[in-house]
mmCIF file of C-alpha atoms in Angstrom:
data_model
loop_
_atom_site.group_PDB
_atom_site.id
_atom_site.type_symbol
_atom_site.label_atom_id
_atom_site.label_comp_id
_atom_site.label_asym_id
_atom_site.label_seq_id
_atom_site.Cartn_x
_atom_site.Cartn_y
_atom_site.Cartn_z
ATOM 1 C CA MET A 119 -10.103 -26.732 -11.045
ATOM 2 C CA LYS A 120 -6.859 -26.618 -13.462
ATOM 3 C CA ALA A 121 -4.794 -27.748 -10.620
ATOM 4 C CA ALA A 122 -7.267 -30.785 -9.956
ATOM 5 C CA GLN A 123 -7.316 -31.618 -13.749
ATOM 6 C CA THR A 124 -3.480 -31.344 -13.744
ATOM 7 C CA LEU A 125 -3.016 -33.817 -10.908
ATOM 8 C CA THR A 126 -5.472 -36.082 -12.231
ATOM 9 C CA THR A 127 -3.534 -36.111 -15.644
ATOM 10 C CA ALA A 128 -0.648 -37.146 -13.511
ATOM 11 C CA ALA A 129 -2.305 -39.879 -11.948
ATOM 12 C CA ALA A 130 -3.439 -41.423 -15.180
ATOM 13 C CA LEU A 131 0.067 -41.237 -16.472
ATOM 14 C CA LEU A 132 1.634 -42.904 -13.667
ATOM 15 C CA CYS A 133 -0.799 -46.006 -14.191
ATOM 16 C CA ALA A 134 0.350 -46.094 -17.633
ATOM 17 C CA LEU A 135 4.164 -45.760 -17.035
ATOM 18 C CA PRO A 136 6.214 -48.754 -16.018
ATOM 19 C CA THR A 137 7.068 -49.106 -12.315
ATOM 20 C CA SER A 138 10.608 -47.791 -12.446
ATOM 21 C CA VAL A 139 11.238 -45.464 -9.375
ATOM 22 C CA VAL A 140 13.309 -43.224 -11.627
ATOM 23 C CA ALA A 141 10.505 -42.967 -13.873
ATOM 24 C CA LEU A 142 7.596 -42.163 -11.486
ATOM 25 C CA SER A 143 9.777 -39.505 -9.665
ATOM 26 C CA LYS A 144 10.161 -37.798 -13.027
ATOM 27 C CA VAL A 145 6.509 -37.653 -13.762
ATOM 28 C CA GLU A 146 5.637 -36.511 -10.466
ATOM 29 C CA THR A 147 8.394 -33.647 -10.123
ATOM 30 C CA ARG A 148 7.295 -32.754 -13.717
ATOM 31 C CA ASN A 149 3.661 -32.249 -13.230
ATOM 32 C CA LEU A 150 4.151 -30.796 -9.487
ATOM 33 C CA ASP A 151 5.957 -27.793 -11.397
ATOM 34 C CA ILE A 152 3.206 -27.504 -13.729
ATOM 35 C CA VAL A 153 0.839 -27.013 -11.134
ATOM 36 C CA GLU A 154 3.345 -24.447 -9.297
ATOM 37 C CA ASP A 155 3.771 -22.655 -12.318
ATOM 38 C CA ASP A 156 0.171 -22.162 -12.901
ATOM 39 C CA ALA A 157 -0.370 -20.908 -9.597
ATOM 40 C CA SER A 158 2.410 -18.485 -9.746
ATOM 41 C CA ARG A 159 1.235 -17.213 -13.323
ATOM 42 C CA GLY A 160 -2.193 -16.532 -11.676
ATOM 43 C CA LEU A 161 -0.757 -14.373 -8.531
ATOM 44 C CA MET A 162 2.234 -12.886 -10.870
ATOM 45 C CA HIS A 163 1.792 -8.708 -11.387
ATOM 46 C CA VAL A 164 4.799 -6.405 -11.817
ATOM 47 C CA THR A 165 4.775 -3.368 -9.574
ATOM 48 C CA VAL A 166 6.959 -0.702 -11.451
ATOM 49 C CA ASP A 167 8.056 2.436 -9.814
ATOM 50 C CA PHE A 168 8.163 5.715 -11.706
ATOM 51 C CA LYS A 169 10.711 7.712 -9.770
ATOM 52 C CA ASP A 170 12.665 8.989 -12.813
ATOM 53 C CA GLU A 171 9.343 10.057 -14.542
ATOM 54 C CA CYS A 172 7.771 11.869 -11.536
ATOM 55 C CA LEU A 173 9.558 12.297 -8.601
ATOM 56 C CA HIS A 174 9.627 16.532 -8.084
ATOM 57 C CA LYS A 175 8.170 16.990 -11.380
ATOM 58 C CA HIS A 176 4.753 18.646 -12.230
ATOM 59 C CA LYS A 177 1.817 15.808 -12.150
ATOM 60 C CA ASP A 178 1.117 16.438 -15.940
ATOM 61 C CA VAL A 179 4.719 15.719 -16.730
ATOM 62 C CA CYS A 180 4.375 12.828 -14.549
ATOM 63 C CA ILE A 181 1.280 11.381 -15.941
ATOM 64 C CA ALA A 182 2.717 11.843 -19.757
ATOM 65 C CA ALA A 183 5.754 10.146 -18.979
ATOM 66 C CA ILE A 184 3.884 6.977 -17.520
ATOM 67 C CA ASN A 185 1.737 7.045 -20.528
ATOM 68 C CA ALA A 186 4.668 6.657 -22.681
ATOM 69 C CA LYS A 187 6.397 4.334 -20.689
ATOM 70 C CA LEU A 188 3.302 2.264 -20.895
ATOM 71 C CA ALA A 189 3.075 2.662 -24.643
ATOM 72 C CA ALA A 190 6.786 1.678 -25.174
ATOM 73 C CA TYR A 191 6.716 -1.266 -22.600
ATOM 74 C CA PRO A 192 3.474 -2.788 -22.600
ATOM 75 C CA GLU A 193 4.698 -6.146 -21.671
ATOM 76 C CA LEU A 194 5.792 -4.898 -18.151
ATOM 77 C CA PHE A 195 2.303 -3.930 -17.657
ATOM 78 C CA GLU A 196 0.177 -6.946 -18.836
ATOM 79 C CA HIS A 197 -0.444 -5.467 -22.177
ATOM 80 C CA ARG A 198 -3.153 -2.945 -20.442
ATOM 81 C CA GLU A 199 -4.430 -0.089 -22.387
ATOM 82 C CA ALA A 200 -4.276 2.662 -19.908
ATOM 83 C CA PHE A 201 -3.685 3.400 -16.249
ATOM 84 C CA GLU A 202 -6.121 4.498 -13.606
ATOM 85 C CA PHE A 203 -4.423 7.830 -12.048
ATOM 86 C CA GLU A 204 -5.317 8.732 -8.393
ATOM 87 C CA VAL A 205 -4.002 12.257 -8.181
ATOM 88 C CA ASN A 206 -4.109 13.598 -4.402
ATOM 89 C CA LYS A 207 -2.511 16.709 -2.650
ATOM 90 C CA VAL A 208 -0.780 15.709 0.434
ATOM 91 C CA ARG A 209 -2.194 17.189 3.525
ATOM 92 C CA GLU A 210 -0.744 20.362 4.925
ATOM 93 C CA ALA A 211 -0.989 21.877 8.416
ATOM 94 C CA THR A 212 -3.426 24.653 7.214
ATOM 95 C CA ASP A 213 -5.930 22.247 5.325
ATOM 96 C CA GLU A 214 -9.182 20.895 6.808
ATOM 97 C CA GLY A 215 -8.490 17.807 8.718
ATOM 98 C CA TYR A 216 -4.978 18.876 9.836
ATOM 99 C CA ASN A 217 -6.178 17.539 13.047
ATOM 100 C CA ILE A 218 -6.367 13.886 12.330
ATOM 101 C CA VAL A 219 -3.944 11.156 13.105
ATOM 102 C CA ALA A 220 -3.767 8.536 10.388
ATOM 103 C CA MET A 221 -3.434 4.980 11.695
ATOM 104 C CA ARG A 222 -2.557 2.541 9.188
ATOM 105 C CA LEU A 223 -3.968 -0.977 9.954
ATOM 106 C CA ASN A 224 -2.415 -4.238 9.483
ATOM 107 C CA ALA A 225 -3.083 -6.231 6.247
ATOM 108 C CA ASP A 226 -5.893 -8.288 8.160
ATOM 109 C CA GLU A 227 -7.511 -4.642 9.129
ATOM 110 C CA THR A 228 -8.118 -5.645 12.495
ATOM 111 C CA THR A 229 -5.257 -3.997 14.225
ATOM 112 C CA VAL A 230 -2.783 -1.029 13.940
ATOM 113 C CA GLY A 231 0.277 -1.769 11.726
ATOM 114 C CA GLY A 232 1.744 1.754 11.073
ATOM 115 C CA LEU A 233 3.223 3.014 8.061
ATOM 116 C CA LEU A 234 6.519 0.498 8.449
ATOM 117 C CA GLY A 235 4.517 -2.323 10.068
ATOM 118 C CA ASP A 236 6.311 -1.651 13.340
ATOM 119 C CA GLY A 237 3.063 0.039 15.226
ATOM 120 C CA MET A 238 4.446 3.377 15.215
ATOM 121 C CA ILE A 239 1.986 6.192 14.496
ATOM 122 C CA TRP A 240 3.306 9.502 13.449
ATOM 123 C CA TYR A 241 1.567 12.913 13.598
ATOM 124 C CA PRO A 242 3.547 15.338 10.935
ATOM 125 C CA TYR A 243 2.780 18.746 12.675
ATOM 126 C CA GLU A 244 2.911 20.540 15.743
ATOM 127 C CA TRP A 245 0.157 20.929 18.320
ATOM 128 C CA CYS A 246 -0.541 24.372 18.984
ATOM 129 C CA LEU A 247 -1.978 25.517 22.279
ATOM 130 C CA ALA A 248 -1.516 29.238 21.032
ATOM 131 C CA ALA A 249 0.053 30.757 18.214
ATOM 132 C CA ASP A 250 3.297 30.929 20.429
ATOM 133 C CA ASP A 251 2.911 27.706 21.977
ATOM 134 C CA CYS A 252 3.459 24.867 19.999
ATOM 135 C CA TYR A 253 5.037 21.376 20.741
ATOM 136 C CA THR A 254 5.481 18.046 19.061
ATOM 137 C CA VAL A 255 3.075 15.255 19.647
ATOM 138 C CA GLY A 256 4.042 11.637 19.177
ATOM 139 C CA PRO A 257 4.815 9.199 17.776
ATOM 140 C CA TRP A 258 3.066 6.457 19.292
ATOM 141 C CA ASP A 259 3.746 2.694 19.602
ATOM 142 C CA CYS A 260 0.502 1.052 19.114
ATOM 143 C CA ASP A 261 2.380 -2.405 19.245
ATOM 144 C CA VAL A 262 3.144 -3.439 22.895
ATOM 145 C CA GLY A 263 3.999 -6.909 22.251
ATOM 146 C CA ILE A 264 0.746 -7.595 20.525
ATOM 147 C CA PRO A 265 -0.524 -4.929 17.948
ATOM 148 C CA LEU A 266 -3.384 -2.903 19.378
ATOM 149 C CA LEU A 267 -6.952 -2.313 18.136
ATOM 150 C CA PRO A 268 -7.779 0.668 16.437
ATOM 151 C CA GLU A 269 -9.694 1.899 19.355
ATOM 152 C CA GLN A 270 -7.117 1.051 21.828
ATOM 153 C CA CYS A 271 -4.558 2.878 19.601
ATOM 154 C CA CYS A 272 -6.616 5.937 19.343
ATOM 155 C CA LYS A 273 -7.365 6.073 22.819
ATOM 156 C CA MET A 274 -3.702 6.157 23.655
ATOM 157 C CA ILE A 275 -2.873 8.865 21.326
ATOM 158 C CA GLN A 276 -5.858 11.071 22.379
ATOM 159 C CA ASP A 277 -4.934 10.654 26.064
ATOM 160 C CA SER A 278 -1.611 11.987 25.581
ATOM 161 C CA VAL A 279 -2.899 15.035 24.011
ATOM 162 C CA PRO A 280 -5.947 15.911 25.963
ATOM 163 C CA HIS A 281 -6.100 19.632 25.248
ATOM 164 C CA GLU A 282 -7.698 21.609 22.446
ATOM 165 C CA ASP A 283 -5.348 23.461 19.969
ATOM 166 C CA VAL A 284 -5.720 27.256 19.290
ATOM 167 C CA ASN A 285 -8.595 26.483 16.866
ATOM 168 C CA GLY A 286 -10.517 24.793 19.646
ATOM 169 C CA ASN A 287 -10.007 21.268 18.117
ATOM 170 C CA TYR A 288 -8.546 17.908 19.366
ATOM 171 C CA LEU A 289 -6.717 15.030 17.917
ATOM 172 C CA GLU A 290 -9.045 12.612 15.759
ATOM 173 C CA CYS A 291 -8.341 9.263 14.238
ATOM 174 C CA PHE A 292 -8.604 7.885 10.950
ATOM 175 C CA THR A 293 -7.810 4.198 10.001
ATOM 176 C CA GLU A 294 -6.148 3.570 6.724
ATOM 177 C CA PHE A 295 -6.174 0.243 4.639
ATOM 178 C CA PRO A 296 -2.765 -1.035 3.309
ATOM 179 C CA ILE A 297 -2.505 -1.875 -0.246
ATOM 180 C CA GLY A 298 -3.042 -5.599 -0.391
ATOM 181 C CA SER A 299 -5.570 -5.817 2.382
ATOM 182 C CA PRO A 300 -9.206 -6.766 1.610
ATOM 183 C CA SER A 301 -10.434 -3.239 1.584
ATOM 184 C CA ASN A 302 -7.819 -1.996 -0.552
ATOM 185 C CA PRO A 303 -6.514 -4.844 -2.618
ATOM 186 C CA VAL A 304 -3.531 -4.762 -5.173
ATOM 187 C CA ASN A 305 -4.485 -3.158 -8.627
ATOM 188 C CA PRO A 306 -1.483 -3.140 -11.219
ATOM 189 C CA GLY A 307 -3.731 -0.806 -13.287
ATOM 190 C CA ARG A 308 -3.529 2.028 -10.261
ATOM 191 C CA VAL A 309 -1.113 4.555 -10.061
ATOM 192 C CA SER A 310 -1.505 6.940 -6.976
ATOM 193 C CA ILE A 311 0.261 10.300 -7.267
ATOM 194 C CA HIS A 312 0.941 12.532 -4.209
ATOM 195 C CA THR A 313 1.489 16.323 -4.996
ATOM 196 C CA ASP A 314 2.132 19.374 -3.187
ATOM 197 C CA ALA A 315 -0.145 22.638 -3.503
ATOM 198 C CA ASP A 316 1.721 23.487 -6.847
ATOM 199 C CA GLY A 317 1.063 19.901 -8.311
ATOM 200 C CA ILE A 318 4.520 18.413 -7.980
ATOM 201 C CA VAL A 319 4.938 14.806 -7.237
ATOM 202 C CA VAL A 320 6.411 14.489 -3.867
ATOM 203 C CA HIS A 321 6.253 10.782 -3.545
ATOM 204 C CA ILE A 322 7.625 8.179 -5.808
ATOM 205 C CA PRO A 323 4.318 6.821 -7.842
ATOM 206 C CA LYS A 324 3.950 2.874 -8.466
ATOM 207 C CA ASN A 325 1.385 0.907 -10.277
ATOM 208 C CA GLU A 326 -0.185 -0.949 -7.308
#
């Protein structure tokens, strides 16, 4: 609506001004710039990483340092009063769900994109048929010229590792939605913190 009002105002100005080509050009350019600036302001937000505040430090130290930065530089964070912290321990080979392969989807949530957007899917542990019989599985390329559907990618993964492991489990698949997708929209007020079992931050947190 605001853009439409700006363009209407521009049309009124053009009718009132002399028919000089230079004058018309200046008015048109100026009002188009206003429209573009308004759109940019609506979409703009600042993503800040907190490497210095957090990486390899305890989560409590990390959160305190981020809050201090927010208080010191509120203009960087849209003058918000607080962050929403999501603290999660990274999965380890001994955790429940160790046998799950995470498939990161593309932004449209219909096909598999992978962590780097290249279609590659990785599994972080060895697959053990017995205590002394372990081997590496993956990675799997789920972009064969066109990105695969999640079902297609998962079938390829499971077909490549058909045997149950020492615990009687098979590989299973789980879909993840990337930040910026409809199911996981950008949220500059959210900070995700990933820790190990001792609460030490292992990835660089960002507000996104």
